[in-house]
C-alpha positions as a Python dict, from the first residue, in 0.01 Angstrom:
ca = {
    (1, 'M'): (0, 0, 0),
    (2, 'A'): (133, 285, -219),
    (3, 'P'): (84, 226, -592),
    (4, 'L'): (404, 140, -776),
    (5, 'A'): (331, 435, -1005),
    (6, 'N'): (391, 667, -707),
    (7, 'L'): (751, 546, -675),
    (8, 'G'): (1022, 718, -874),
    (9, 'I'): (1365, 589, -969),
    (10, 'L'): (1669, 813, -934),
    (11, 'I'): (1882, 726, -1237),
    (12, 'P'): (2222, 599, -1115),
    (13, 'V'): (2444, 845, -1303),
    (14, 'L'): (2689, 927, -1024),
    (15, 'W'): (2962, 732, -1197),
    (16, 'S'): (3282, 679, -1006),
    (17, 'G'): (3563, 461, -1137),
    (18, 'R'): (3378, 355, -1453),
    (19, 'T'): (3175, 496, -1738),
    (20, 'Y'): (2829, 369, -1820),
    (21, 'A'): (2715, 400, -2178),
    (22, 'A'): (2373, 387, -2338),
    (23, 'K'): (2393, 9, -2358),
    (24, 'Q'): (2378, -7, -1975),
    (25, 'L'): (2118, 266, -1928),
    (26, 'V'): (1871, 179, -2204),
    (27, 'P'): (1775, -162, -2054),
    (28, 'F'): (1745, 9, -1715),
    (29, 'F'): (1507, 274, -1851),
    (30, 'R'): (1295, 18, -2031),
    (31, 'A'): (1280, -207, -1728),
    (32, 'A'): (1168, 81, -1503),
    (33, 'E'): (875, 146, -1735),
    (34, 'E'): (787, -220, -1787),
    (35, 'L'): (794, -285, -1413),
    (36, 'G'): (549, -1, -1357),
    (37, 'F'): (752, 270, -1181),
    (38, 'G'): (596, 611, -1227),
    (39, 'S'): (898, 826, -1302),
    (40, 'L'): (1271, 851, -1371),
    (41, 'W'): (1473, 1132, -1211),
    (42, 'T'): (1826, 1259, -1249),
    (43, 'P'): (2046, 1506, -1053),
    (44, 'D'): (2275, 1781, -1182),
    (45, 'R'): (2627, 1911, -1132),
    (46, 'V'): (2841, 2124, -1361),
    (47, 'F'): (3184, 2024, -1227),
    (48, 'H'): (3300, 1727, -1021),
    (49, 'A'): (3655, 1607, -967),
    (50, 'Q'): (3563, 1247, -876),
    (51, 'V'): (3233, 1158, -1041),
    (52, 'A'): (3134, 1167, -1406),
    (53, 'M'): (2775, 1281, -1451),
    (54, 'P'): (2607, 1366, -1785),
    (55, 'H'): (2382, 1668, -1824),
    (56, 'P'): (2040, 1578, -1677),
    (57, 'L'): (1839, 1678, -1985),
    (58, 'V'): (2070, 1476, -2211),
    (59, 'T'): (2018, 1173, -1987),
    (60, 'L'): (1641, 1221, -1990),
    (61, 'A'): (1642, 1264, -2368),
    (62, 'L'): (1796, 918, -2394),
    (63, 'A'): (1530, 784, -2158),
    (64, 'A'): (1254, 955, -2355),
    (65, 'G'): (1365, 788, -2676),
    (66, 'V'): (1338, 434, -2541),
    (67, 'T'): (1022, 468, -2327),
    (68, 'E'): (663, 577, -2387),
    (69, 'R'): (485, 635, -2055),
    (70, 'V'): (719, 678, -1759),
    (71, 'G'): (751, 1032, -1625),
    (72, 'L'): (1082, 1215, -1665),
    (73, 'G'): (1215, 1454, -1401),
    (74, 'T'): (1517, 1645, -1278),
    (75, 'A'): (1600, 1643, -909),
    (76, 'V'): (1715, 1905, -963),
    (77, 'V'): (1860, 2117, -1247),
    (78, 'I'): (2082, 2383, -1097),
    (79, 'T'): (1916, 2676, -1272),
    (80, 'G'): (2096, 2909, -1033),
    (81, 'V'): (2409, 2873, -1247),
    (82, 'R'): (2245, 2795, -1583),
    (83, 'N'): (2083, 3036, -1826),
    (84, 'P'): (1705, 3002, -1777),
    (85, 'I'): (1628, 3099, -2138),
    (86, 'E'): (1843, 2818, -2274),
    (87, 'T'): (1707, 2582, -2009),
    (88, 'A'): (1352, 2676, -2110),
    (89, 'Q'): (1427, 2591, -2474),
    (90, 'L'): (1592, 2259, -2387),
    (91, 'A'): (1310, 2164, -2150),
    (92, 'A'): (1041, 2259, -2404),
    (93, 'S'): (1210, 2042, -2668),
    (94, 'L'): (1238, 1746, -2433),
    (95, 'D'): (879, 1783, -2317),
    (96, 'A'): (755, 1792, -2676),
    (97, 'L'): (966, 1497, -2789),
    (98, 'S'): (860, 1290, -2490),
    (99, 'G'): (489, 1360, -2528),
    (100, 'G'): (455, 1595, -2231),
    (101, 'R'): (630, 1381, -1968),
    (102, 'L'): (879, 1629, -1818),
    (103, 'T'): (887, 1768, -1465),
    (104, 'L'): (1169, 2020, -1434),
    (105, 'G'): (1282, 2024, -1074),
    (106, 'V'): (1497, 2335, -1023),
    (107, 'G'): (1720, 2474, -753),
    (108, 'L'): (1979, 2733, -661),
    (109, 'G'): (2238, 2475, -560),
    (110, 'G'): (2575, 2501, -721),
    (111, 'R'): (2914, 2576, -573),
    (112, 'E'): (3074, 2919, -576),
    (113, 'H'): (3335, 2808, -831),
    (114, 'E'): (3052, 2695, -1062),
    (115, 'Y'): (2888, 3036, -1039),
    (116, 'A'): (3220, 3206, -1111),
    (117, 'A'): (3300, 2980, -1407),
    (118, 'L'): (2961, 3047, -1567),
    (119, 'G'): (2978, 3421, -1511),
    (120, 'V'): (2696, 3441, -1257),
    (121, 'D'): (2720, 3670, -955),
    (122, 'V'): (2655, 3442, -659),
    (123, 'R'): (2547, 3743, -452),
    (124, 'R'): (2249, 3801, -684),
    (125, 'R'): (2157, 3438, -733),
    (126, 'V'): (1821, 3445, -551),
    (127, 'S'): (1671, 3729, -754),
    (128, 'R'): (1818, 3580, -1073),
    (129, 'F'): (1669, 3240, -990),
    (130, 'E'): (1321, 3378, -921),
    (131, 'E'): (1328, 3592, -1234),
    (132, 'G'): (1436, 3288, -1434),
    (133, 'V'): (1146, 3076, -1305),
    (134, 'H'): (901, 3349, -1403),
    (135, 'L'): (1061, 3391, -1746),
    (136, 'M'): (1062, 3017, -1824),
    (137, 'R'): (691, 2992, -1753),
    (138, 'R'): (619, 3283, -1986),
    (139, 'L'): (832, 3134, -2264),
    (140, 'W'): (645, 2804, -2236),
    (141, 'T'): (298, 2957, -2261),
    (142, 'E'): (316, 3279, -2464),
    (143, 'E'): (363, 3323, -2837),
    (144, 'S'): (576, 3633, -2798),
    (145, 'V'): (756, 3738, -2480),
    (146, 'T'): (876, 4091, -2416),
    (147, 'F'): (1044, 4121, -2080),
    (148, 'Q'): (1270, 4368, -1902),
    (149, 'G'): (1401, 4244, -1568),
    (150, 'R'): (1698, 4292, -1341),
    (151, 'H'): (1887, 4008, -1506),
    (152, 'F'): (1728, 3930, -1842),
    (153, 'A'): (1573, 4127, -2127),
    (154, 'L'): (1371, 3988, -2420),
    (155, 'E'): (1190, 4154, -2709),
    (156, 'G'): (928, 3949, -2895),
    (157, 'A'): (1096, 3619, -2806),
    (158, 'S'): (933, 3288, -2898),
    (159, 'I'): (1033, 2930, -2823),
    (160, 'L'): (926, 2647, -3050),
    (161, 'P'): (829, 2376, -2994),
    (162, 'R'): (630, 2532, -2711),
    (163, 'P'): (477, 2290, -2459),
    (164, 'G'): (157, 2492, -2427),
    (165, 'R'): (164, 2456, -2049),
    (166, 'P'): (397, 2561, -1773),
    (167, 'I'): (615, 2252, -1728),
    (168, 'P'): (590, 2166, -1354),
    (169, 'M'): (881, 2312, -1158),
    (170, 'P'): (915, 2181, -803),
    (171, 'I'): (1204, 2342, -618),
    (172, 'G'): (1485, 2163, -438),
    (173, 'A'): (1537, 2330, -102),
    (174, 'R'): (1666, 2279, 250),
    (175, 'A'): (1705, 2618, 426),
    (176, 'A'): (1393, 2793, 554),
    (177, 'P'): (1399, 3082, 300),
    (178, 'A'): (1432, 2834, 13),
    (179, 'L'): (1149, 2620, 151),
    (180, 'A'): (929, 2928, 171),
    (181, 'R'): (1025, 3011, -188),
    (182, 'A'): (923, 2663, -300),
    (183, 'G'): (575, 2724, -162),
    (184, 'R'): (552, 3077, -296),
    (185, 'I'): (665, 3021, -658),
    (186, 'G'): (731, 2649, -708),
    (187, 'D'): (505, 2365, -816),
    (188, 'G'): (619, 2165, -517),
    (189, 'W'): (929, 2069, -325),
    (190, 'I'): (1202, 1807, -346),
    (191, 'Q'): (1417, 1717, -47),
    (192, 'G'): (1764, 1594, -132),
    (193, 'G'): (1918, 1282, 16),
    (194, 'R'): (2003, 1453, 344),
    (195, 'G'): (1728, 1491, 603),
    (196, 'S'): (1519, 1272, 830),
    (197, 'A'): (1149, 1196, 799),
    (198, 'R'): (1082, 1438, 1085),
    (199, 'E'): (1271, 1711, 901),
    (200, 'F'): (1073, 1627, 589),
    (201, 'R'): (743, 1667, 775),
    (202, 'D'): (844, 2004, 923),
    (203, 'S'): (985, 2133, 594),
    (204, 'W'): (680, 2023, 396),
    (205, 'A'): (459, 2206, 645),
    (206, 'L'): (661, 2525, 590),
    (207, 'V'): (631, 2487, 210),
    (208, 'R'): (254, 2442, 233),
    (209, 'E'): (215, 2733, 476),
    (210, 'S'): (410, 2957, 239),
    (211, 'A'): (190, 2853, -52),
    (212, 'H'): (-124, 2930, 147),
    (213, 'A'): (12, 3270, 252),
    (214, 'A'): (79, 3350, -115),
    (215, 'G'): (-282, 3270, -207),
    (216, 'R'): (-192, 2939, -372),
    (217, 'D'): (-349, 2595, -320),
    (218, 'P'): (-110, 2378, -112),
    (219, 'A'): (-296, 2066, -230),
    (220, 'A'): (-177, 2134, -585),
    (221, 'L'): (190, 2101, -489),
    (222, 'M'): (396, 1784, -529),
    (223, 'S'): (660, 1658, -284),
    (224, 'G'): (957, 1431, -346),
    (225, 'K'): (1252, 1283, -160),
    (226, 'L'): (1582, 1132, -276),
    (227, 'L'): (1644, 797, -104),
    (228, 'Y'): (1954, 590, -174),
    (229, 'V'): (1864, 220, -164),
    (230, 'N'): (2029, -113, -230),
    (231, 'P'): (1839, -440, -181),
    (232, 'G'): (2038, -752, -95),
    (233, 'P'): (2055, -1042, 149),
    (234, 'D'): (2367, -906, 322),
    (235, 'A'): (2264, -574, 474),
    (236, 'T'): (2620, -476, 567),
    (237, 'A'): (2756, -535, 218),
    (238, 'A'): (2454, -369, 57),
    (239, 'E'): (2488, -57, 268),
    (240, 'A'): (2864, -41, 210),
    (241, 'A'): (2805, -46, -166),
    (242, 'V'): (2554, 236, -160),
    (243, 'R'): (2767, 438, 83),
    (244, 'R'): (3062, 419, -157),
    (245, 'H'): (2824, 568, -411),
    (246, 'T'): (2714, 862, -192),
    (247, 'L'): (3062, 930, -54),
    (248, 'A'): (3214, 952, -402),
    (249, 'Y'): (2960, 1212, -504),
    (250, 'Y'): (2893, 1414, -190),
    (251, 'G'): (3221, 1378, -2),
    (252, 'R'): (3274, 1239, 347),
    (253, 'E'): (3051, 1463, 561),
    (254, 'M'): (2762, 1505, 318),
    (255, 'G'): (2790, 1146, 193),
    (256, 'E'): (2745, 1007, 542),
    (257, 'A'): (2441, 1232, 593),
    (258, 'Q'): (2247, 1095, 294),
    (259, 'T'): (1944, 881, 375),
    (260, 'V'): (2028, 519, 293),
    (261, 'A'): (1811, 208, 311),
    (262, 'A'): (1983, -120, 228),
    (263, 'G'): (1945, -492, 283),
    (264, 'L'): (1621, -684, 318),
    (265, 'P'): (1294, -555, 166),
    (266, 'E'): (1143, -495, 509),
    (267, 'R'): (1419, -249, 603),
    (268, 'I'): (1396, -56, 278),
    (269, 'T'): (1017, -49, 307),
    (270, 'E'): (1037, 87, 660),
    (271, 'V'): (1243, 389, 549),
    (272, 'I'): (1026, 462, 245),
    (273, 'R'): (712, 436, 457),
    (274, 'E'): (848, 687, 710),
    (275, 'F'): (879, 952, 440),
    (276, 'I'): (541, 872, 284),
    (277, 'D'): (384, 911, 627),
    (278, 'A'): (565, 1246, 658),
    (279, 'G'): (398, 1370, 339),
    (280, 'C'): (626, 1251, 59),
    (281, 'Q'): (423, 1183, -254),
    (282, 'T'): (711, 1064, -474),
    (283, 'P'): (998, 876, -312),
    (284, 'M'): (1288, 875, -562),
    (285, 'L'): (1483, 554, -510),
    (286, 'G'): (1848, 564, -610),
    (287, 'L'): (2038, 240, -673),
    (288, 'P'): (2421, 252, -681),
    (289, 'E'): (2430, 101, -1033),
    (290, 'P'): (2189, 53, -1327),
    (291, 'D'): (2116, -302, -1212),
    (292, 'V'): (1795, -435, -1369),
    (293, 'D'): (1776, -726, -1124),
    (294, 'K'): (1781, -488, -826),
    (295, 'L'): (1525, -269, -999),
    (296, 'A'): (1303, -577, -1025),
    (297, 'A'): (1364, -652, -656),
    (298, 'L'): (1237, -304, -569),
    (299, 'A'): (926, -360, -781),
    (300, 'H'): (846, -716, -669),
    (301, 'Q'): (976, -731, -310),
    (302, 'V'): (978, -374, -175),
    (303, 'A'): (690, -195, -347),
    (304, 'P'): (419, -447, -238),
    (305, 'L'): (517, -381, 125),
    (306, 'V'): (511, -4, 91),
}
């Protein structure tokens, strides 16, 4: 049985057709901690025509203020389109205010129109992303950073509060070059909602091989997987509810491809177990709504079977 602390909760912030306020999310955050889940995670998008989604670090700041122990993570911040210096400062502040609980999952991601709107050349996004990861780590650990790169230049820059450690940065990836990058420069890897357990196993092997080839310890890397779940006695209705959730956010083709586990605890457990057996250390379970009762069902009915 996997400890409950190894299970993460993907915060249900993909809001379609309604707006959730702090009064809905705060009880959800507190319940996740009280029930014993190990971490809370949130995704990122800059623009979306159908779904309202707050900035991930704003969401986690709210969670940090009403909890004390549960880990806080992004799955993932699209640092490909965001300024890494500003992201480093925001992340350092959140890590300090939360008592060192942040894991900053990062990724290229983004759509071409998001890159254009934020003034980032999509053709140079890989080198910009890698330079940004390097620069964030320096800003978190050095008193004064002087840096001259292809994309960024700093002279005697200092961020305070400084976490005093490189905040862990697993990388969200799917394509082979990105998976290799996760092993070479990331602190682990997060698979999005799309992808089977077999694909997870093969991808995780590539990440670990890349880490080894770069002279890094593969055992030090973390692995995570987004899983959309919805417990309930009527499996058909439960799956339909969570599919509405994924379709609204990802669109028809991608929404149908997301990994979903709905219905009775045994079915949800089976899917989670497949990914754990494939090497997933932190399944990130995403409910369609911030429903405390369903969160409790995951803790009391699903987790003991995992």
